[in-house]
mmCIF file of C-alpha atoms in Angstrom:
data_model
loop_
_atom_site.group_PDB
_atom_site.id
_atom_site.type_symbol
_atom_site.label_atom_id
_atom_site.label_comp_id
_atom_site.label_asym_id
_atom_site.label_seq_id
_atom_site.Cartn_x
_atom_site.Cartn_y
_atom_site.Cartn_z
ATOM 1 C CA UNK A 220 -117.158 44.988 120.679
ATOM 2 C CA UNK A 221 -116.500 47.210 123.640
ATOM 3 C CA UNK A 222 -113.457 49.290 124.207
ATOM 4 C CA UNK A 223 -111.263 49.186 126.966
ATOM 5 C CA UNK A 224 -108.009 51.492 126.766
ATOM 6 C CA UNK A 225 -104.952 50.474 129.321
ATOM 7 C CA UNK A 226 -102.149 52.965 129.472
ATOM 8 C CA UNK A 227 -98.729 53.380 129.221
ATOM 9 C CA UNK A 228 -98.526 50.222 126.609
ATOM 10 C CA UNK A 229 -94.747 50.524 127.020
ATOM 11 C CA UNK A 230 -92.968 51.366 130.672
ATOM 12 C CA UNK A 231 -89.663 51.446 131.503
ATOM 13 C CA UNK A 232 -88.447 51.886 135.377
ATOM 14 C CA UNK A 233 -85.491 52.303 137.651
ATOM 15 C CA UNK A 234 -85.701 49.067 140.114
ATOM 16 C CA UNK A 235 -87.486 50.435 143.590
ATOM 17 C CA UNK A 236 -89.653 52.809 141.661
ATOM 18 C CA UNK A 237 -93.510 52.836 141.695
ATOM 19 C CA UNK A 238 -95.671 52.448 138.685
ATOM 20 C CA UNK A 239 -99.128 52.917 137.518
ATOM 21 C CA UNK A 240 -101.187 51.425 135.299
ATOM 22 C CA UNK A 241 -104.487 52.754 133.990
ATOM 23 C CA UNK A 242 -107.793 50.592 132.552
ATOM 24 C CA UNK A 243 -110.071 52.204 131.304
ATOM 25 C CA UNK A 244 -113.493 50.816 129.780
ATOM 26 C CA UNK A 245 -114.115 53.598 126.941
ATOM 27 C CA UNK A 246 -118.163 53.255 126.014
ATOM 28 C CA UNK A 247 -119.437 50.756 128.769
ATOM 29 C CA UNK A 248 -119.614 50.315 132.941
ATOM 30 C CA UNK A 249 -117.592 48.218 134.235
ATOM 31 C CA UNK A 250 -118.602 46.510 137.184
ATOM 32 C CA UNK A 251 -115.534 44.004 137.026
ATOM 33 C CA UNK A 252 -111.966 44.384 135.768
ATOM 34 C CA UNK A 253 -109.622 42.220 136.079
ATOM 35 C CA UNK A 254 -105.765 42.267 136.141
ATOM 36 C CA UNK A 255 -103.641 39.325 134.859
ATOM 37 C CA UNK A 256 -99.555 39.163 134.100
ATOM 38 C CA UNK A 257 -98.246 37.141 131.617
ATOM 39 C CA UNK A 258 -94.628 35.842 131.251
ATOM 40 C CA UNK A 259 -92.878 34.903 127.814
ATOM 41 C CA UNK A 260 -94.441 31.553 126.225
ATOM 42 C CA UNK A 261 -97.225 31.247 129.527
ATOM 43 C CA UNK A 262 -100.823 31.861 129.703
ATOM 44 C CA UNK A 263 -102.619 34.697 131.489
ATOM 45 C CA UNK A 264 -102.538 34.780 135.128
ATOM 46 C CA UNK A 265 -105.144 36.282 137.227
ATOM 47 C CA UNK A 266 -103.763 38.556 139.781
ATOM 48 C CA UNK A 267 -106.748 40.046 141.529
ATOM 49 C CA UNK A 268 -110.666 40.866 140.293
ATOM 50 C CA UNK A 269 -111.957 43.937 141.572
ATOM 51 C CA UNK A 270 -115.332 45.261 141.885
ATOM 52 C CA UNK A 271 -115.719 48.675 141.305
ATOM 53 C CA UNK A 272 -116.095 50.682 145.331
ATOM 54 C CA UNK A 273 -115.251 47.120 146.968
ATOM 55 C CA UNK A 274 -111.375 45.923 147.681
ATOM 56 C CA UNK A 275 -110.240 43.850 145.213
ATOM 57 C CA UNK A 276 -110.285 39.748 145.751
ATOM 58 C CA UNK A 277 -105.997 39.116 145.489
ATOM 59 C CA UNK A 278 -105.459 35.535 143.776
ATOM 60 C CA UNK A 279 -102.735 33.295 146.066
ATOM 61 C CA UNK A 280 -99.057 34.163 145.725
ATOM 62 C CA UNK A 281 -100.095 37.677 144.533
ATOM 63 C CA UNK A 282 -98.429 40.547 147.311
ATOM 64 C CA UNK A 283 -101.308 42.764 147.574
ATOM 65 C CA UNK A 284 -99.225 45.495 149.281
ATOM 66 C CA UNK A 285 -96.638 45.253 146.005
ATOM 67 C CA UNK A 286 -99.471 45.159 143.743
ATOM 68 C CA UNK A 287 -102.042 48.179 144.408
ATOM 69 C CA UNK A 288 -105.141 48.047 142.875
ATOM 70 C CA UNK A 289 -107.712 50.714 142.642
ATOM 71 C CA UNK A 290 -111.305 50.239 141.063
ATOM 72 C CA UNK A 291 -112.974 53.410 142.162
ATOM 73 C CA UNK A 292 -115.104 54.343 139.273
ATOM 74 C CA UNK A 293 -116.789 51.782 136.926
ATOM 75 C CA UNK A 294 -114.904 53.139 134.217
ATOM 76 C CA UNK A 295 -111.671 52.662 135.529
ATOM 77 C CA UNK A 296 -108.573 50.560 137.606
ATOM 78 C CA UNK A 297 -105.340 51.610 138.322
ATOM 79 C CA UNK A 298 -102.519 48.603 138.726
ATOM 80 C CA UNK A 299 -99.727 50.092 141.047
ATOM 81 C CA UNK A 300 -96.717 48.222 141.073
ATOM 82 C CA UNK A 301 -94.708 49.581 144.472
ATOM 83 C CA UNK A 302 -91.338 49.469 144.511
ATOM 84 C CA UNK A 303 -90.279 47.731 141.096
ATOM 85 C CA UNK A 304 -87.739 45.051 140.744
ATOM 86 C CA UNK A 305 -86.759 43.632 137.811
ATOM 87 C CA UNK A 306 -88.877 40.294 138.681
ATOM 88 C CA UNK A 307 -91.672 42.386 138.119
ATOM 89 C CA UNK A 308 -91.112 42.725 134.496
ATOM 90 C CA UNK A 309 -93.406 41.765 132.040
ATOM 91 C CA UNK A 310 -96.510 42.339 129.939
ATOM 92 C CA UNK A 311 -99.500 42.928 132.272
ATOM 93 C CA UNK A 312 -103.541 43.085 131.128
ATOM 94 C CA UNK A 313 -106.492 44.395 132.180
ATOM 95 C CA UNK A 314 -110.072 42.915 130.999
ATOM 96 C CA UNK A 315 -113.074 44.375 132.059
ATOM 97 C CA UNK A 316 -116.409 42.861 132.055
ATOM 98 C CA UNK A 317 -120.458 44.643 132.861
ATOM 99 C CA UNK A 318 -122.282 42.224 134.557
ATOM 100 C CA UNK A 319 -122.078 38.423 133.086
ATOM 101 C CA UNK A 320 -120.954 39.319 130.040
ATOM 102 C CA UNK A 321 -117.481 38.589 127.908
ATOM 103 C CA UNK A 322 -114.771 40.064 129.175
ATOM 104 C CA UNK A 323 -112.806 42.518 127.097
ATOM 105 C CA UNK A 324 -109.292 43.413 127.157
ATOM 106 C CA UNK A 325 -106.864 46.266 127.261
ATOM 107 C CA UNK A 326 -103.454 46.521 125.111
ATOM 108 C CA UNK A 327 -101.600 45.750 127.667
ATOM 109 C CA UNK A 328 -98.714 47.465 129.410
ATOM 110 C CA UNK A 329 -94.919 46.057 128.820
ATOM 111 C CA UNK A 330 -93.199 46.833 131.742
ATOM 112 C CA UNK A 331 -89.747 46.515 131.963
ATOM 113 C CA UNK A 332 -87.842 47.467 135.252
ATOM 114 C CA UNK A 333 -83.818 48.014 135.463
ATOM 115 C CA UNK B 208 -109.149 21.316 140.392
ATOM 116 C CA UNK B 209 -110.152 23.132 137.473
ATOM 117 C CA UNK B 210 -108.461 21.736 134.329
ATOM 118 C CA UNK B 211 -108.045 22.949 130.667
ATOM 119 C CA UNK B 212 -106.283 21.219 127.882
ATOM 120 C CA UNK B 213 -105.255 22.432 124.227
ATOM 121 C CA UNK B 214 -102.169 21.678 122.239
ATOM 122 C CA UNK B 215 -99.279 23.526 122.709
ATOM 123 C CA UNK B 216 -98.423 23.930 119.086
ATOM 124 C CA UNK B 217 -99.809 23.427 115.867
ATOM 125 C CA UNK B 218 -98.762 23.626 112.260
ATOM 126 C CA UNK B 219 -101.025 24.217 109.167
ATOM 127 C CA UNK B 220 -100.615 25.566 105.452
ATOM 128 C CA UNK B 221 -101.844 28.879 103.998
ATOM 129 C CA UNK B 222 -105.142 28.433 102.525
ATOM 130 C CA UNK B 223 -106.147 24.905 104.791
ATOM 131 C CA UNK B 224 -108.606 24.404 107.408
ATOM 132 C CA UNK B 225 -107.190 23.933 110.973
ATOM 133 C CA UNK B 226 -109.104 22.555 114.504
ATOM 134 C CA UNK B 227 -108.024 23.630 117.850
ATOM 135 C CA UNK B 228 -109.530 21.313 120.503
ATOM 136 C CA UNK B 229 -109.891 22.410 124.147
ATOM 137 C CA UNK B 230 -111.004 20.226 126.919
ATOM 138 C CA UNK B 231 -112.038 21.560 130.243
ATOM 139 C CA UNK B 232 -112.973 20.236 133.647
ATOM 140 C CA UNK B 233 -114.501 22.935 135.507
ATOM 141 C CA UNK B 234 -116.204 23.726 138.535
ATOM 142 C CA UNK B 235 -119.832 25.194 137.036
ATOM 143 C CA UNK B 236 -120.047 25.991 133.847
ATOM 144 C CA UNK B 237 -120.851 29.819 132.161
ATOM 145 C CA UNK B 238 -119.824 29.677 128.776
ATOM 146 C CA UNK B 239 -116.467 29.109 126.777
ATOM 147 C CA UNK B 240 -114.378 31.651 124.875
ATOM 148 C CA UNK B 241 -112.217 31.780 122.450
ATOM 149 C CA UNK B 242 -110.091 34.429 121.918
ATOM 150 C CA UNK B 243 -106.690 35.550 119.614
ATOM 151 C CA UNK B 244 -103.418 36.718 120.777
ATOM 152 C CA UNK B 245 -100.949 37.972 118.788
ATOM 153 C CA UNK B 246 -96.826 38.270 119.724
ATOM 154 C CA UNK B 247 -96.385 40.661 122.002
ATOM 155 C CA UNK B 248 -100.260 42.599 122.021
ATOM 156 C CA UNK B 249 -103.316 41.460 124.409
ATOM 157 C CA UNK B 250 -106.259 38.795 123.428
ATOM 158 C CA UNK B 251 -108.573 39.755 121.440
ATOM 159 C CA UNK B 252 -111.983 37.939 121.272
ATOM 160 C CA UNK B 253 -112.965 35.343 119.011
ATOM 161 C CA UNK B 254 -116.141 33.380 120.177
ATOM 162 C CA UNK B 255 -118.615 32.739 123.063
ATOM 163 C CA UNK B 256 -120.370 29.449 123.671
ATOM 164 C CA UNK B 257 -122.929 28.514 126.004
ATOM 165 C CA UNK B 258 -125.302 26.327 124.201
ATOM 166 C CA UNK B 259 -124.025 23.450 122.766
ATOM 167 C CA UNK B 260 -123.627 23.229 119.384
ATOM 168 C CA UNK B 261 -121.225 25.229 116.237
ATOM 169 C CA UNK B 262 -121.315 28.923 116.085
ATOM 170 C CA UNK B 263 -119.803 30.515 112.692
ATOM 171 C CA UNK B 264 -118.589 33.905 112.546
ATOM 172 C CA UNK B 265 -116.753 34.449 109.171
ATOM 173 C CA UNK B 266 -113.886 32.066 108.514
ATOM 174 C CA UNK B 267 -114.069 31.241 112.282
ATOM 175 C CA UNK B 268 -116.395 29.035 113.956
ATOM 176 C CA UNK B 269 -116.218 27.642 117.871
ATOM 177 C CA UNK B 270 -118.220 24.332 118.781
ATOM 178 C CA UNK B 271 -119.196 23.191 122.039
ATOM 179 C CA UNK B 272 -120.543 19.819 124.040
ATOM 180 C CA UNK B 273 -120.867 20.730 127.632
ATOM 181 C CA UNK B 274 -121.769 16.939 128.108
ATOM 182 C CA UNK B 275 -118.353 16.072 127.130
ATOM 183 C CA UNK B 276 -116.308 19.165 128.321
ATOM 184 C CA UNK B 277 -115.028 19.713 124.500
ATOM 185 C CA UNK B 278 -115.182 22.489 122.430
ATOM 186 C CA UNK B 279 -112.837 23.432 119.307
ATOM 187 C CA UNK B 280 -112.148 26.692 116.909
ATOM 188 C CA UNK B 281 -112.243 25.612 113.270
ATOM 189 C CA UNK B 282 -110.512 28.285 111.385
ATOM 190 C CA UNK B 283 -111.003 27.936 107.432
ATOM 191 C CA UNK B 284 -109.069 29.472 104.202
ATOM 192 C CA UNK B 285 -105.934 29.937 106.228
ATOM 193 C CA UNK B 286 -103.968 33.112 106.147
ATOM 194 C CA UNK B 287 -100.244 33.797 107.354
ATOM 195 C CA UNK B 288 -101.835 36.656 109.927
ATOM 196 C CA UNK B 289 -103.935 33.605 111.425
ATOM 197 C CA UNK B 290 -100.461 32.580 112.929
ATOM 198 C CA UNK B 291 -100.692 33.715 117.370
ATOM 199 C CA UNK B 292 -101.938 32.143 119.732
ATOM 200 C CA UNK B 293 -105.482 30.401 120.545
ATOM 201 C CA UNK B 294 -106.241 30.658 123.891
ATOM 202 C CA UNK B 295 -109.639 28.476 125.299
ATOM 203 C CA UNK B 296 -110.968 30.150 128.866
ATOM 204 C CA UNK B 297 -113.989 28.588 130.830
ATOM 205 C CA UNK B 298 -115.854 30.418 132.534
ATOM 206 C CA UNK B 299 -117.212 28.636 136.222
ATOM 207 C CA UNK B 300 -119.724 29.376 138.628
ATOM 208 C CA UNK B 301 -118.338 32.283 140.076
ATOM 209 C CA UNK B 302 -117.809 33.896 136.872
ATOM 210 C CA UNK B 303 -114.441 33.393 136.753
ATOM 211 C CA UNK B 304 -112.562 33.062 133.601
ATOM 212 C CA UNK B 305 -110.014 29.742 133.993
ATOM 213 C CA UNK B 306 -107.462 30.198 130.913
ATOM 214 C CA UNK B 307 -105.847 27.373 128.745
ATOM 215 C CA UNK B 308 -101.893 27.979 128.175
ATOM 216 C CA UNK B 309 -102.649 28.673 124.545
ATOM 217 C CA UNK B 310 -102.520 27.163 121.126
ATOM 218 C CA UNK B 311 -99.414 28.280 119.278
ATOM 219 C CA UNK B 312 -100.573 28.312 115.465
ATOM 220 C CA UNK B 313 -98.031 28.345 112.651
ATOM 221 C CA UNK B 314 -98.940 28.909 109.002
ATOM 222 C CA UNK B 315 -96.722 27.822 106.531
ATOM 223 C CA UNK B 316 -96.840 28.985 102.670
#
């Protein structure tokens, strides 16, 4: 299958810090990514689908201005989390998709702010 | 709303044949997936229906019935790194992916 590469896997932050979080789709465009955060024991959650040169489409209850996200090639997203607090911990994925196709999914990224 | 259902846990022994149902009720249907998770690392992905009927890929195989919202992953000749989670996702006429909470599977010796 396709490869999509999401760095740091592993983050650690002071609380009020900013982080980044890089997607990557390795040997295919594309046009959608999507970001999702998942706590202990839960399912994925969508945070926001983004389009590659379009703003990206925030699901409800997700802070847009917390949770920065930048789709400006179709090879990669960046995830900025603004000002960390330790709330914001926990293991956050990026999938990306070209066209209608299956989605495919980055290693993740543990954050962990204290 | 949009609805999917799968157990929360199930338990099977090294070697057996397991079946994970999922149920959905979804606003437009685009296909189902399956897909793996392990402790701690992303999904990785298992299947893709959108025809009815089984697909087999190795000791995996996903069925589907859009008629009846149903699908399952039939996993055969059991092996303790088969233990994660299952997770079913639907995906509706928007395109969107709609996730299950996950199958926990636990393989006993």
């Amino acid at each position: 299958g396709a490869v999509v590469s999401q760095h740091p896997s592993r983050v650690i932050c002071k609380s009020g810090t900013s982080v980044k979080i890089e997607c990557r789709s390795l040997d295919f465009q594309a046009t959608t990514m999507f970001w999702y955060r998942q706590f202990p024991k839960k399912s994925l959650m969508l945070m926001a689908t983004s389009n590659e040169g379009s703003k990206a489409t925030y699901e409800q209850g997700v802070e847009k201005d917390k949770f920065l996200i930048n789709h400006a090639s179709l090879t990669l997203s960046t995830l900025t989390v603004t000002s960390a607090h330790p709330e914001d911990s926990s293991f956050y994925i990026c999938s990306a998709r070209s066209g209608e196709t299956e989605a495919f999914f980055g290693q993740g990224t543990r954050l962990t702010v204290v | 709303g949009q609805n999917i259902d799968q157990p929360t846990e199930m338990t099977a022994t090294e070697g057996a044949i397991v079946q994970i149902n999922c149920t959905y009720q979804t606003s437009g249907f685009n296909g189902l997936f399956w897909y793996q998770q392990h402790a701690g690392e992303a999904p990785t992905f298992l299947s893709y229906n959108v025809l009815d009927g089984l697909e087999e890929k190795g000791r995996f195989s996903s069925f589907l019935s859009r008629s009846k919202g149903y699908s399952y992953l039939l996993l055969k000749e059991l092996q303790m790194k088969d233990s994660a989670s299952y997770l079913c996702a639907v995906m509706d006429s928007n395109y969107q992916l709609i996730w299950g909470a996950g199958t926990k599977l636990i393989i006993k010796p």
